[in-house]
Each structure stands twice: as C-alpha cells, then as structure tokens.
Amino acid sequence: MPSFFAQLASFIAGPAKPAAAPAPARGAKPPAAAPKSAERQALEQSILANRRKILTNMAAMQQEREAALKARGISSQDMVSAAEIARRILLDQGNH
C-alpha cells in the first residue's frame, strides 16, 4: 500500500498524461493551440483551489492522527514496525 505522501504526490500531479504525439515533419507548421475561454480558465482555477483545500484538509487530518498517536505514546516508527511484523507473519504462514 503506498504511503500517505506517495498518494498525496500522485493526487497533486493528477492523472498520468498520455504519450506525446510524434514530432511533425520538417517544414510542417504545428497546429495552433486554441485559446482558452474565460469560463474554462475560471473552471481550472476553481479546480486548483479545491485541490489546495483538499490537500490542506488531508494534511490537517494527518497531523491530528499523529498527535493522537503521540498522546497515546505510539510513534510512527512503532506503526511501521508493527506493519513489518504483520507482513512477515503473513508471508511466513505460507511456508509451513
């Protein structure tokens, strides 16, 4: 399972972009990019603002979780160790 920060990074980057089109033949003019309408630009800005809000909320939730664990005396290293122990147990079960 990817870590929180790996998920966050993939969320920020957005969906994977398709492969670039092959370069045009020499001397051929590249197609002109259509100008973006004001409505589309406003929509893109709104989407970016919403992403920033979501990321802020996710970071706040992560900090709250870490603070709750810290208050209970559980460190993130303890959580990693517990996950590693569980993984080893599960992987080892098939060997007997």
Tab-separated table of N, CA and C in Angstrom, residues 32-71:
chain	number	residue	atom	x	y	z
A	32	ALA	N	-2.107	25.314	-34.334
A	32	ALA	CA	-2.230	26.423	-33.386
A	32	ALA	C	-3.082	25.977	-32.207
A	33	ALA	N	-2.628	26.324	-31.014
A	33	ALA	CA	-3.389	25.978	-29.811
A	33	ALA	C	-4.589	26.912	-29.710
A	34	ALA	N	-5.737	26.317	-29.446
A	34	ALA	CA	-6.950	27.124	-29.306
A	34	ALA	C	-6.873	27.895	-27.992
A	35	PRO	N	-7.182	29.172	-28.027
A	35	PRO	CA	-7.142	29.943	-26.778
A	35	PRO	C	-8.221	29.444	-25.819
A	36	LYS	N	-7.891	29.475	-24.538
A	36	LYS	CA	-8.850	29.021	-23.534
A	36	LYS	C	-9.874	30.111	-23.276
A	37	SER	N	-11.102	29.684	-23.154
A	37	SER	CA	-12.157	30.647	-22.858
A	37	SER	C	-12.049	31.067	-21.398
A	38	ALA	N	-12.641	32.196	-21.090
A	38	ALA	CA	-12.631	32.697	-19.715
A	38	ALA	C	-13.337	31.713	-18.787
A	39	GLU	N	-14.392	31.080	-19.295
A	39	GLU	CA	-15.131	30.104	-18.483
A	39	GLU	C	-14.244	28.906	-18.136
A	40	ARG	N	-13.486	28.435	-19.123
A	40	ARG	CA	-12.607	27.284	-18.880
A	40	ARG	C	-11.486	27.654	-17.913
A	41	GLN	N	-10.927	28.855	-18.072
A	41	GLN	CA	-9.876	29.292	-17.160
A	41	GLN	C	-10.405	29.399	-15.736
A	42	ALA	N	-11.619	29.925	-15.591
A	42	ALA	CA	-12.227	30.041	-14.260
A	42	ALA	C	-12.455	28.652	-13.663
A	43	LEU	N	-12.891	27.705	-14.495
A	43	LEU	CA	-13.116	26.342	-14.029
A	43	LEU	C	-11.803	25.704	-13.569
A	44	GLU	N	-10.743	25.891	-14.341
A	44	GLU	CA	-9.443	25.334	-13.967
A	44	GLU	C	-8.953	25.935	-12.653
A	45	GLN	N	-9.138	27.244	-12.492
A	45	GLN	CA	-8.732	27.894	-11.241
A	45	GLN	C	-9.540	27.360	-10.065
A	46	SER	N	-10.820	27.121	-10.290
A	46	SER	CA	-11.682	26.576	-9.241
A	46	SER	C	-11.228	25.171	-8.849
A	47	ILE	N	-10.888	24.369	-9.839
A	47	ILE	CA	-10.409	23.012	-9.571
A	47	ILE	C	-9.120	23.059	-8.765
A	48	LEU	N	-8.201	23.931	-9.155
A	48	LEU	CA	-6.937	24.049	-8.424
A	48	LEU	C	-7.173	24.512	-6.990
A	49	ALA	N	-8.086	25.453	-6.799
A	49	ALA	CA	-8.400	25.932	-5.448
A	49	ALA	C	-8.990	24.802	-4.611
A	50	ASN	N	-9.867	24.004	-5.216
A	50	ASN	CA	-10.458	22.871	-4.497
A	50	ASN	C	-9.403	21.831	-4.136
A	51	ARG	N	-8.461	21.593	-5.036
A	51	ARG	CA	-7.374	20.654	-4.729
A	51	ARG	C	-6.548	21.154	-3.549
A	52	ARG	N	-6.256	22.456	-3.535
A	52	ARG	CA	-5.486	23.015	-2.419
A	52	ARG	C	-6.237	22.850	-1.105
A	53	LYS	N	-7.553	23.071	-1.124
A	53	LYS	CA	-8.358	22.897	0.094
A	53	LYS	C	-8.316	21.448	0.563
A	54	ILE	N	-8.457	20.524	-0.375
A	54	ILE	CA	-8.433	19.101	-0.032
A	54	ILE	C	-7.086	18.725	0.570
A	55	LEU	N	-6.002	19.194	-0.053
A	55	LEU	CA	-4.669	18.882	0.459
A	55	LEU	C	-4.461	19.463	1.850
A	56	THR	N	-4.968	20.667	2.076
A	56	THR	CA	-4.864	21.284	3.397
A	56	THR	C	-5.617	20.452	4.423
A	57	ASN	N	-6.818	20.017	4.066
A	57	ASN	CA	-7.612	19.188	4.978
A	57	ASN	C	-6.941	17.844	5.242
A	58	MET	N	-6.364	17.246	4.200
A	58	MET	CA	-5.685	15.963	4.376
A	58	MET	C	-4.480	16.109	5.301
A	59	ALA	N	-3.728	17.189	5.133
A	59	ALA	CA	-2.563	17.420	5.991
A	59	ALA	C	-2.998	17.637	7.436
A	60	ALA	N	-4.094	18.375	7.634
A	60	ALA	CA	-4.599	18.613	8.991
A	60	ALA	C	-5.049	17.303	9.627
A	61	MET	N	-5.720	16.455	8.856
A	61	MET	CA	-6.166	15.163	9.377
A	61	MET	C	-4.969	14.290	9.749
A	62	GLN	N	-3.930	14.317	8.930
A	62	GLN	CA	-2.723	13.532	9.212
A	62	GLN	C	-2.073	14.026	10.499
A	63	GLN	N	-2.012	15.341	10.683
A	63	GLN	CA	-1.424	15.892	11.904
A	63	GLN	C	-2.250	15.507	13.122
A	64	GLU	N	-3.572	15.514	12.987
A	64	GLU	CA	-4.433	15.110	14.101
A	64	GLU	C	-4.192	13.650	14.467
A	65	ARG	N	-4.064	12.788	13.448
A	65	ARG	CA	-3.800	11.373	13.705
A	65	ARG	C	-2.466	11.183	14.413
A	66	GLU	N	-1.446	11.899	13.924
A	66	GLU	CA	-0.125	11.786	14.536
A	66	GLU	C	-0.139	12.295	15.969
A	67	ALA	N	-0.873	13.386	16.216
A	67	ALA	CA	-0.970	13.926	17.573
A	67	ALA	C	-1.685	12.940	18.496
A	68	ALA	N	-2.733	12.285	17.989
A	68	ALA	CA	-3.460	11.305	18.797
A	68	ALA	C	-2.564	10.113	19.124
A	69	LEU	N	-1.798	9.662	18.148
A	69	LEU	CA	-0.880	8.546	18.392
A	69	LEU	C	0.208	8.947	19.378
A	70	LYS	N	0.707	10.165	19.225
A	70	LYS	CA	1.752	10.651	20.126
A	70	LYS	C	1.221	10.752	21.549
A	71	ALA	N	-0.031	11.200	21.696
A	71	ALA	CA	-0.638	11.311	23.022
A	71	ALA	C	-0.753	9.938	23.678
